Structure formats: structure tokens, C-alpha cells
């Protein structure tokens, strides 16, 4: 691509299902043509898998764009930063030869996720009668501290006495809550917090005003990618509450989560897998029966990148995807893992949910009713041929093209990218 053809403006990449849609791969492909890649929410609960040559990288907090030499990668204010895990990932990348010098910035306004948040997450899950099935990374409690106005921010690292006061209050609060939950908490908690904070100076060296940096880049006609974690159905407001994560995953949160205005965003690409998966608890209306679930899980390698948990699998859910297209204001879709369906003789799409005598075509707010709906299926022929080597739409079997056309018609968002394998090169760009 010549310099004059390079895109400028700000693009959001957002998951449109329950996470694990393959956003890391799409970000990795698009990162080539941008200047800055920024994460806007979530924390170490995310697991973005990227394949470069024969190497596999699993990134939890550092944006997937880091694997492109010279690109600047930011963690916005909307992220909850696990400082210990962040530096583990940082040093692991360095050990594999990735040059990080001057390439990573962390918002001064980002909140720190400290060891007590993890303990609280595990304790809450352990005693809950209705378990969410969290990743155990402390995400909920860290966002609780933030919303409760008792969080510790990167900016606080510059003021040792304020930091000490905030952290002492955090530890005390955690100890009280752990005791109330009847959980043993180890006397090593304070030590773990001290260890985390010993990395504070190194983190301060990366502190940045992410909103300012992004706006300056956009004003100089540079291109920026805002990388979402998890997916729309896990959004705190728009997902299957309470079986959600504790942040807003949807595209509008990208502006808040890095510190720019919504008018600065020019493009929103929604990522959907060619089928659906879910890890953690909560309803999955398009779920397969047991045998098919196992079959597709094996075909797609559907095990969590963060926790290794098996993902539940189901058909493509067009009700959810259409809802996601609306709440995210999608300008385009990226369909991933099309190749996983290559061997199936027939493929179904969920076009509605039957509730009693009614067929509902809009995603219901009542999560409990979602658990009892009967999916309305439209079945189309499979293509029973490999799509792995396709690089243009014309290379795809006609049944695969028809399947993508149906996804486009049913969601109302144009399919712009199709991923047909884990490698960077295994991508079809239709615009
Ligand atoms: P938490 O984000 O760890 O609090 O987990 C809340 C819910 O979101 C659980 O159902 C998790 O399995 C799910 N979740 C969190 N992060 C991811 C992800 O990156 N991919 C898929 N599911 C996730």
C-alpha cells in the first residue's frame, strides 16, 4: 500500500459475540497500516492469540499490534491494569526478541488491579450461589474499586504518601470482605501488594496521556486502531447480565476508554466467528447438542486462551449479531474461522428465538428467558472443501459465499474481512 493510500482516522475493533471471536488476528492484520493501537477496556481476562510465522503469541494486556515493529501500543484509561502480569508479558515479549523501546504507553488514568482484587474475585465466585464463571483475574473487584471511587490509578504512583494511603485502605477493605466471605486470606497479601508496587517506577516510565496522544496522531492524519476485549454479549450494559464482564466492551466505550470524543471514530468493525462460542456461565441460545459441541470444539480448538477452559459451541446466532451491529454502530464485519466449518455437510444459522407461540427477532434483555428459548434455524448446505488457501472472495466455494451473504443480509453489516486460518496471510479482504 502506498503512503497516499494509507488509511487515516480511528477504527474500533469490537467483538460481537461472547468474546474469543478472533479479534487478535484481525487487529494484527490491520495493525500493519496504522500508527497506534490502543486497548480501551478489560484487563488480563482477555487472551488474544496471534500467529506470526510458526510462532504463537498469547497477549493478555498488551495490544495485539505490538507484534508489528515500530507501532505504538497504548493501554487506555478504561483498562484495569494488573501490574505484575503486565510486566511478565512485557518481559516475555522482550525475551522473544520483540523490541518494546518507546513503544508502550499506559494511561495515567488507568486503574491498577492489585493482588487483593484477584483474591476477592475468587472468594466471591467460591461462595456465590449463582456463579458467573469469571476468569479469576480480579476484573469485577477492580472495576468495583473504580466505581466505588477507592481505586488506585497509575497517576497515584507518582505520589508515594497518597499511594500508601490508598493501598492501605484497599488492603483493609479486602481483608474485611474476605473475612465476611469466610475466606482465608493469607498474611502474605501485604507482601504481594508490595511486590506489585515495586514495579510502580517501571510503570511510571510508561505513563502517558493516551487521549492526547491519540488526538494528536489523528490531527496529523495518522491512523489509530482501538482494540476491544471480550464481546458485546459480555458488555456490562448490553450483554447477558449478570453473566457479563464488568466493563463496557462495546464500541462507544472505546472513546471513553482511551479519552477521545465519539466523533473522532470513523469506522467500527465487528468481529464474529463463523459460529458461536461461550466460556463461563450464562445462556447460549444457539448451543449445539453434546456430540456436535465436542466435534466443533475440536475442529476449532475452542479452549480459553486465558484459562484453558473448554468453550461451549453453537451455530452462528444472527439475532445476537444483528443486535451487536446495532449497539456498536458497525460499519463492517470481519468473519473469522470460516475454515472450521469446511467439513460440515450442513450449516445452520439462528434467525430467531421461539418463546412459546412467539418468534422473537430482537435480542431479549431478560437473560433468564434467553436460557429457555428455542432457536429458529435456517439450514444451508455446507461446502465440504478447504477454504484455507482462499485469498479472494472468488476463491471460496459458492456455498461458502452464500453463507457469508446470509450473514451479511441477516446482520445488516457488510462483510469486509474473512479469516480462513490462523496465519496472517490467511485472510480475504473484500473491500
Ligand atoms: P471476568 O471478566 O473475569 O469477570 O469474567 C466474566 C465473564 O466474562 C465470564 O463468563 C468469563 O468467562 C467471560 N470472559 C472474560 N474475559 C473473556 C474473554 O477474553 N473471552 C471470553 N470470555 C471472557
Coordinates of N, CA, C and O in Angstrom, one line a residue, residues 31 35-37 62-75 86 90 93 97-106 206 213:
X31 N -3.2 -3.8 11.9 CA -2.1 -3.0 12.5 C -1.0 -2.6 11.6 O -0.4 -1.6 11.8
X35 N -0.8 3.6 12.9 CA 0.3 4.1 13.7 C 0.3 3.7 15.1 O 1.3 3.5 15.8
X36 N -1.0 3.7 15.7 CA -1.2 3.5 17.1 C -2.3 2.4 17.3 O -3.3 2.4 16.6
X37 N -2.1 1.5 18.2 CA -3.1 0.5 18.6 C -3.3 0.7 20.1 O -2.4 0.6 20.8
X62 N -1.2 -6.4 26.7 CA -0.5 -5.6 25.7 C -1.3 -5.7 24.4 O -1.6 -6.8 24.0
X63 N -1.6 -4.6 23.7 CA -2.3 -4.7 22.4 C -1.7 -5.6 21.4 O -0.4 -5.7 21.3
X64 N -2.5 -6.3 20.6 CA -2.0 -7.3 19.6 C -1.1 -6.6 18.6 O -0.3 -7.3 18.0
X65 N -1.2 -5.3 18.4 CA -0.4 -4.6 17.5 C 1.1 -4.6 17.8 O 2.0 -4.3 17.0
X66 N 1.5 -5.0 19.0 CA 2.9 -5.0 19.5 C 3.8 -5.9 18.6 O 5.0 -5.7 18.5
X67 N 3.2 -6.8 17.9 CA 4.0 -7.7 17.1 C 4.3 -7.1 15.7 O 5.0 -7.7 14.9
X68 N 3.9 -5.9 15.5 CA 4.3 -5.1 14.3 C 5.4 -4.1 14.7 O 5.1 -3.2 15.4
X69 N 6.6 -4.3 14.1 CA 7.7 -3.5 14.5 C 7.4 -2.0 14.4 O 6.8 -1.5 13.4
X70 N 7.7 -1.2 15.4 CA 7.6 0.2 15.3 C 6.3 0.8 15.7 O 6.2 2.0 15.8
X71 N 5.2 0.0 15.8 CA 3.9 0.6 16.1 C 3.8 0.9 17.6 O 4.3 0.2 18.5
X72 N 3.2 2.0 17.9 CA 3.0 2.5 19.3 C 1.7 1.8 19.8 O 0.7 1.7 19.1
X73 N 1.8 1.2 21.0 CA 0.7 0.5 21.6 C 0.4 1.1 23.0 O 1.2 1.3 23.8
X74 N -0.9 1.4 23.1 CA -1.4 2.1 24.3 C -2.4 1.3 25.1 O -3.2 0.5 24.5
X75 N -2.4 1.5 26.4 CA -3.4 0.9 27.3 C -4.2 2.1 27.8 O -3.6 2.9 28.5
X86 N 1.3 -7.6 33.7 CA 1.7 -6.8 32.6 C 3.2 -6.9 32.4 O 3.7 -7.1 31.3
X90 N 5.4 -8.3 29.3 CA 6.4 -7.3 28.8 C 7.7 -8.0 28.6 O 8.3 -8.0 27.5
X93 N 7.8 -10.9 26.1 CA 7.9 -10.4 24.7 C 9.3 -10.0 24.4 O 9.9 -10.4 23.3
X97 N 12.4 -11.5 21.7 CA 13.1 -10.6 20.6 C 12.2 -9.5 20.2 O 12.6 -8.8 19.2
X98 N 11.1 -9.2 20.8 CA 10.2 -8.1 20.4 C 10.8 -6.8 21.0 O 11.0 -6.7 22.2
X99 N 11.1 -5.8 20.1 CA 11.7 -4.6 20.6 C 10.6 -3.7 21.2 O 9.7 -3.3 20.4
X100 N 10.6 -3.4 22.5 CA 9.5 -2.6 23.1 C 9.9 -1.2 23.4 O 9.1 -0.4 23.8
X101 N 11.1 -0.8 23.1 CA 11.7 0.5 23.5 C 10.8 1.6 22.9 O 10.6 1.8 21.7
X102 N 10.2 2.4 23.8 CA 9.4 3.6 23.4 C 8.1 3.2 22.8 O 7.4 4.1 22.2
X103 N 7.7 1.9 22.8 CA 6.5 1.5 22.0 C 5.2 1.4 22.9 O 4.2 1.2 22.3
X104 N 5.4 1.3 24.2 CA 4.2 1.1 25.0 C 3.9 2.3 25.9 O 4.8 2.8 26.6
X105 N 2.6 2.7 25.9 CA 2.2 3.8 26.8 C 1.0 3.3 27.6 O 0.1 2.6 27.1
X106 N 1.0 3.7 28.9 CA -0.1 3.3 29.8 C -0.8 4.6 30.3 O -0.1 5.5 30.8
X206 N 6.3 4.4 31.8 CA 5.5 4.2 30.6 C 4.2 5.1 30.6 O 3.4 5.0 29.6
X213 N -2.5 11.8 23.1 CA -1.6 11.2 22.1 C -2.4 10.8 20.9 O -2.0 11.0 19.7

